[in-house]
Amino acid sequence: LAYDERGEGLPVVLLHAFPLNRAMWSEQVEALSHKYRFITPDLRGFGESSVMPSATMEEMARDIASLLDDLGIERAVIGGLSMGGYVTLAFYRQFPQRVRALILADTRAQADSEEARLNRERMAERALREGAAAIAEEMIPKLIAPQTIAERPEISERLRSMVVRNDPQGIAAAQRGMAARRDQSDLLAQIRVPTLIIVGREDQLTPPELSATMHREIDGSTLVVLDGVGHLSNVERPEEFNRALDQFLSGL
Ligand code: MLT
């Protein structure tokens, strides 16, 4: 498992979205590593981490637990965006005692509909047949708000360069892992740690209503909705995302 570690203090693990890599957190690490110890892994099959034939959310969560073992960290803040959020919930279910606090960004607790599962299988096969560039073409317009696409072409380019470096086998395994993921809705009411929920108001993939549901179910959670932002809230509006993150972490 490839990862970066930067800063000192409270350990904060941030898990990236599909089909990106740990570089998507660079603005958070850059801005806040003078206050917190950030650990940003590439999930299995992405970036510089090994490709595995299977990539369930539970397996990815166990990878993170092993990484924390290696680093000698018993408890950490665990956070993730979208797929990273699915892994975060799977981590909490398996290792609640290792979680100091949760960050759930642009994600959902529900499992996939049958239609979404079929679409994932189609995309897995497309990745294997046509390569990662085809997945970049398909995904990037869904990841960021139309205004971001129109006005900030450098963001699309940055995302593209992350996607195309991924192995198609890793992309396919993660799509199948996400299709197989369990519904975590029943877990929400059992969460007993401080939880920050962040979402972009224009998120098409995990719309704000899904975050509002998590906020209702997770006792004492904080919900932050960022205007003019799509699915990749931390990349599209780093300053606002960082403000919410810092406010949350500094209060722990
Ligand atoms: C992500 O951003 O991680 C993915 O779009 C999540 C998903 O496909 O459900």
GROMACS .gro file of C-alpha atoms and ligand atoms in nm:
model
  261
    1LEU     CA    1   0.000   0.000   0.000
    2ALA     CA    2   0.153   0.331  -0.105
    3TYR     CA    3   0.083   0.626   0.124
    4ASP     CA    4   0.203   0.969   0.226
    5GLU     CA    5   0.242   1.080   0.582
    6ARG     CA    6   0.285   1.446   0.672
    7GLY     CA    7   0.260   1.660   0.981
    8GLU     CA    8   0.240   1.592   1.351
    9GLY     CA    9  -0.035   1.568   1.607
   10LEU     CA   10  -0.375   1.406   1.578
   11PRO     CA   11  -0.359   1.131   1.312
   12VAL     CA   12  -0.607   1.189   1.029
   13VAL     CA   13  -0.648   0.927   0.754
   14LEU     CA   14  -0.807   1.052   0.430
   15LEU     CA   15  -0.932   0.798   0.174
   16HIS     CA   16  -0.968   0.899  -0.190
   17ALA     CA   17  -1.256   0.868  -0.436
   18PHE     CA   18  -1.294   0.637  -0.737
   19PRO     CA   19  -1.109   0.635  -0.977
   20LEU     CA   20  -0.844   0.871  -0.838
   21ASN     CA   21  -0.554   0.841  -0.593
   22ARG     CA   22  -0.408   1.000  -0.281
   23ALA     CA   23  -0.299   1.312  -0.471
   24MET     CA   24  -0.659   1.435  -0.457
   25TRP     CA   25  -0.593   1.540  -0.094
   26SER     CA   26  -0.291   1.758  -0.172
   27GLU     CA   27  -0.461   2.089  -0.084
   28GLN     CA   28  -0.583   1.958   0.251
   29VAL     CA   29  -0.241   1.820   0.344
   30GLU     CA   30  -0.064   2.134   0.221
   31ALA     CA   31  -0.288   2.369   0.419
   32LEU     CA   32  -0.331   2.177   0.744
   33SER     CA   33  -0.032   1.949   0.804
   34HIS     CA   34   0.120   2.210   1.037
   35LYS     CA   35  -0.161   2.112   1.277
   36TYR     CA   36  -0.243   1.745   1.210
   37ARG     CA   37  -0.068   1.425   1.105
   38PHE     CA   38  -0.218   1.330   0.770
   39ILE     CA   39  -0.198   0.976   0.637
   40THR     CA   40  -0.318   0.950   0.277
   41PRO     CA   41  -0.301   0.603   0.122
   42ASP     CA   42  -0.367   0.488  -0.232
   43LEU     CA   43  -0.641   0.229  -0.188
   44ARG     CA   44  -0.562  -0.115  -0.332
   45GLY     CA   45  -0.561  -0.110  -0.712
   46PHE     CA   46  -0.509   0.268  -0.737
   47GLY     CA   47  -0.211   0.499  -0.775
   48GLU     CA   48   0.105   0.325  -0.662
   49SER     CA   49  -0.063   0.056  -0.451
   50SER     CA   50  -0.073  -0.304  -0.567
   51VAL     CA   51  -0.360  -0.429  -0.777
   52MET     CA   52  -0.550  -0.712  -0.613
   53PRO     CA   53  -0.805  -0.936  -0.785
   54SER     CA   54  -1.064  -0.845  -0.523
   55ALA     CA   55  -1.128  -0.501  -0.374
   56THR     CA   56  -1.427  -0.507  -0.141
   57MET     CA   57  -1.487  -0.215   0.094
   58GLU     CA   58  -1.409  -0.449   0.387
   59GLU     CA   59  -1.076  -0.555   0.234
   60MET     CA   60  -0.984  -0.193   0.172
   61ALA     CA   61  -1.078  -0.112   0.533
   62ARG     CA   62  -0.857  -0.396   0.660
   63ASP     CA   63  -0.570  -0.259   0.449
   64ILE     CA   64  -0.607   0.069   0.636
   65ALA     CA   65  -0.612  -0.108   0.974
   66SER     CA   66  -0.287  -0.288   0.878
   67LEU     CA   67  -0.133   0.041   0.773
   68LEU     CA   68  -0.224   0.194   1.110
   69ASP     CA   69  -0.070  -0.112   1.282
   70ASP     CA   70   0.251  -0.061   1.085
   71LEU     CA   71   0.257   0.306   1.181
   72GLY     CA   72   0.193   0.223   1.547
   73ILE     CA   73  -0.132   0.420   1.551
   74GLU     CA   74  -0.409   0.276   1.764
   75ARG     CA   75  -0.677   0.538   1.699
   76ALA     CA   76  -0.720   0.794   1.422
   77VAL     CA   77  -0.970   1.021   1.260
   78ILE     CA   78  -1.087   0.828   0.954
   79GLY     CA   79  -1.235   1.015   0.662
   80GLY     CA   80  -1.311   0.954   0.299
   81LEU     CA   81  -1.481   1.101  -0.003
   82SER     CA   82  -1.732   0.891  -0.198
   83MET     CA   83  -1.572   0.546  -0.238
   84GLY     CA   84  -1.338   0.657   0.041
   85GLY     CA   85  -1.651   0.720   0.247
   86TYR     CA   86  -1.781   0.368   0.174
   87VAL     CA   87  -1.448   0.236   0.304
   88THR     CA   88  -1.471   0.467   0.606
   89LEU     CA   89  -1.809   0.321   0.703
   90ALA     CA   90  -1.678  -0.034   0.648
   91PHE     CA   91  -1.383   0.057   0.872
   92TYR     CA   92  -1.611   0.185   1.147
   93ARG     CA   93  -1.819  -0.132   1.136
   94GLN     CA   94  -1.510  -0.352   1.174
   95PHE     CA   95  -1.295  -0.138   1.402
   96PRO     CA   96  -1.511   0.114   1.590
   97GLN     CA   97  -1.263   0.131   1.878
   98ARG     CA   98  -0.991   0.256   1.641
   99VAL     CA   99  -1.192   0.558   1.524
  100ARG     CA  100  -1.147   0.891   1.703
  101ALA     CA  101  -1.385   1.072   1.465
  102LEU     CA  102  -1.534   1.031   1.116
  103ILE     CA  103  -1.539   1.248   0.805
  104LEU     CA  104  -1.793   1.148   0.541
  105ALA     CA  105  -1.756   1.361   0.229
  106ASP     CA  106  -1.984   1.330  -0.076
  107THR     CA  107  -2.080   0.974   0.006
  108ARG     CA  108  -2.376   0.760   0.108
  109ALA     CA  109  -2.465   0.475   0.345
  110GLN     CA  110  -2.700   0.291   0.107
  111ALA     CA  111  -2.599  -0.002  -0.112
  112ASP     CA  112  -2.642   0.017  -0.492
  113SER     CA  113  -2.966  -0.027  -0.678
  114GLU     CA  114  -2.977  -0.313  -0.929
  115GLU     CA  115  -2.940  -0.059  -1.208
  116ALA     CA  116  -2.631   0.094  -1.047
  117ARG     CA  117  -2.477  -0.254  -1.007
  118LEU     CA  118  -2.528  -0.330  -1.374
  119ASN     CA  119  -2.374   0.003  -1.464
  120ARG     CA  120  -2.068  -0.076  -1.254
  121GLU     CA  121  -2.023  -0.411  -1.427
  122ARG     CA  122  -2.050  -0.234  -1.763
  123MET     CA  123  -1.784   0.016  -1.654
  124ALA     CA  124  -1.558  -0.259  -1.517
  125GLU     CA  125  -1.571  -0.435  -1.852
  126ARG     CA  126  -1.515  -0.107  -2.035
  127ALA     CA  127  -1.205  -0.035  -1.825
  128LEU     CA  128  -1.063  -0.378  -1.907
  129ARG     CA  129  -1.144  -0.347  -2.277
  130GLU     CA  130  -1.067   0.019  -2.348
  131GLY     CA  131  -0.834   0.124  -2.067
  132ALA     CA  132  -0.833   0.392  -1.801
  133ALA     CA  133  -0.857   0.684  -2.048
  134ALA     CA  134  -1.210   0.576  -2.146
  135ILE     CA  135  -1.306   0.578  -1.777
  136ALA     CA  136  -1.162   0.928  -1.740
  137GLU     CA  137  -1.382   1.049  -2.029
  138GLU     CA  138  -1.688   0.893  -1.872
  139MET     CA  139  -1.631   0.988  -1.508
  140ILE     CA  140  -1.482   1.338  -1.503
  141PRO     CA  141  -1.800   1.518  -1.618
  142LYS     CA  142  -1.981   1.350  -1.328
  143LEU     CA  143  -1.717   1.425  -1.067
  144ILE     CA  144  -1.717   1.804  -1.083
  145ALA     CA  145  -1.978   2.077  -1.128
  146PRO     CA  146  -2.051   2.207  -1.483
  147GLN     CA  147  -1.919   2.547  -1.381
  148THR     CA  148  -1.590   2.394  -1.268
  149ILE     CA  149  -1.557   2.213  -1.602
  150ALA     CA  150  -1.629   2.533  -1.796
  151GLU     CA  151  -1.416   2.773  -1.595
  152ARG     CA  152  -1.129   2.568  -1.455
  153PRO     CA  153  -0.997   2.328  -1.720
  154GLU     CA  154  -0.686   2.267  -1.508
  155ILE     CA  155  -0.900   2.070  -1.261
  156SER     CA  156  -1.029   1.832  -1.530
  157GLU     CA  157  -0.671   1.790  -1.651
  158ARG     CA  158  -0.545   1.715  -1.301
  159LEU     CA  159  -0.817   1.453  -1.250
  160ARG     CA  160  -0.750   1.300  -1.589
  161SER     CA  161  -0.383   1.258  -1.511
  162MET     CA  162  -0.477   1.073  -1.190
  163VAL     CA  163  -0.731   0.845  -1.361
  164VAL     CA  164  -0.515   0.742  -1.657
  165ARG     CA  165  -0.231   0.630  -1.431
  166ASN     CA  166  -0.454   0.366  -1.272
  167ASP     CA  167  -0.440   0.005  -1.382
  168PRO     CA  168  -0.768  -0.099  -1.554
  169GLN     CA  169  -0.765  -0.415  -1.339
  170GLY     CA  170  -0.768  -0.201  -1.026
  171ILE     CA  171  -1.053   0.010  -1.163
  172ALA     CA  172  -1.257  -0.299  -1.249
  173ALA     CA  173  -1.195  -0.463  -0.910
  174ALA     CA  174  -1.307  -0.149  -0.726
  175GLN     CA  175  -1.622  -0.116  -0.935
  176ARG     CA  176  -1.709  -0.476  -0.854
  177GLY     CA  177  -1.622  -0.418  -0.489
  178MET     CA  178  -1.852  -0.115  -0.476
  179ALA     CA  179  -2.131  -0.309  -0.651
  180ALA     CA  180  -2.106  -0.579  -0.384
  181ARG     CA  181  -2.096  -0.341  -0.088
  182ARG     CA  182  -2.345  -0.389   0.189
  183ASP     CA  183  -2.599  -0.136   0.300
  184GLN     CA  184  -2.457   0.055   0.597
  185SER     CA  185  -2.777   0.243   0.686
  186ASP     CA  186  -2.822   0.048   1.010
  187LEU     CA  187  -2.473   0.147   1.122
  188LEU     CA  188  -2.548   0.520   1.129
  189ALA     CA  189  -2.752   0.514   1.450
  190GLN     CA  190  -2.469   0.317   1.618
  191ILE     CA  191  -2.201   0.578   1.547
  192ARG     CA  192  -2.072   0.717   1.875
  193VAL     CA  193  -1.789   0.942   1.759
  194PRO     CA  194  -1.790   1.302   1.634
  195THR     CA  195  -1.880   1.300   1.264
  196LEU     CA  196  -1.837   1.566   0.999
  197ILE     CA  197  -2.046   1.529   0.682
  198ILE     CA  198  -1.952   1.751   0.386
  199VAL     CA  199  -2.121   1.761   0.046
  200GLY     CA  200  -2.129   1.979  -0.264
  201ARG     CA  201  -2.472   2.121  -0.336
  202GLU     CA  202  -2.441   2.014  -0.702
  203ASP     CA  203  -2.310   1.666  -0.632
  204GLN     CA  204  -2.480   1.442  -0.893
  205LEU     CA  205  -2.328   1.113  -0.781
  206THR     CA  206  -2.409   1.137  -0.411
  207PRO     CA  207  -2.662   1.423  -0.391
  208PRO     CA  208  -2.697   1.634  -0.074
  209GLU     CA  209  -3.020   1.453   0.029
  210LEU     CA  210  -2.808   1.145   0.102
  211SER     CA  211  -2.585   1.349   0.331
  212ALA     CA  212  -2.892   1.499   0.499
  213THR     CA  213  -3.010   1.144   0.572
  214MET     CA  214  -2.676   1.052   0.729
  215HIS     CA  215  -2.686   1.374   0.932
  216ARG     CA  216  -3.032   1.287   1.068
  217GLU     CA  217  -2.924   0.935   1.162
  218ILE     CA  218  -2.582   1.007   1.314
  219ASP     CA  219  -2.629   1.153   1.656
  220GLY     CA  220  -2.457   1.488   1.702
  221SER     CA  221  -2.311   1.496   1.351
  222THR     CA  222  -2.226   1.820   1.170
  223LEU     CA  223  -2.342   1.879   0.811
  224VAL     CA  224  -2.171   2.129   0.581
  225VAL     CA  225  -2.311   2.190   0.231
  226LEU     CA  226  -2.081   2.377  -0.010
  227ASP     CA  227  -2.248   2.592  -0.277
  228GLY     CA  228  -2.141   2.582  -0.642
  229VAL     CA  229  -1.959   2.254  -0.586
  230GLY     CA  230  -2.007   1.909  -0.741
  231HIS     CA  231  -1.896   1.568  -0.616
  232LEU     CA  232  -1.528   1.643  -0.555
  233SER     CA  233  -1.588   1.911  -0.295
  234ASN     CA  234  -1.233   1.910  -0.157
  235VAL     CA  235  -1.077   1.957  -0.502
  236GLU     CA  236  -1.329   2.210  -0.632
  237ARG     CA  237  -1.338   2.435  -0.323
  238PRO     CA  238  -1.033   2.353  -0.111
  239GLU     CA  239  -1.047   2.669   0.101
  240GLU     CA  240  -1.405   2.610   0.213
  241PHE     CA  241  -1.351   2.239   0.257
  242ASN     CA  242  -1.036   2.305   0.463
  243ARG     CA  243  -1.216   2.557   0.681
  244ALA     CA  244  -1.483   2.300   0.767
  245LEU     CA  245  -1.221   2.030   0.819
  246ASP     CA  246  -1.003   2.245   1.043
  247GLN     CA  247  -1.298   2.366   1.247
  248PHE     CA  248  -1.405   2.007   1.305
  249LEU     CA  249  -1.059   1.868   1.382
  250SER     CA  250  -0.958   2.153   1.610
  251GLY     CA  251  -1.269   2.092   1.821
  252LEU     CA  252  -1.184   1.726   1.890
  253MLT     C1  253  -1.645   0.797  -0.624
  253MLT     O1  254  -1.640   0.918  -0.647
  253MLT     O2  255  -1.570   0.742  -0.541
  253MLT     C2  256  -1.739   0.712  -0.702
  253MLT     O3  257  -1.801   0.786  -0.800
  253MLT     C3  258  -1.836   0.651  -0.610
  253MLT     C4  259  -1.936   0.565  -0.679
  253MLT     O4  260  -1.918   0.529  -0.796
  253MLT     O5  261  -2.033   0.528  -0.612
   0.00000   0.00000   0.00000
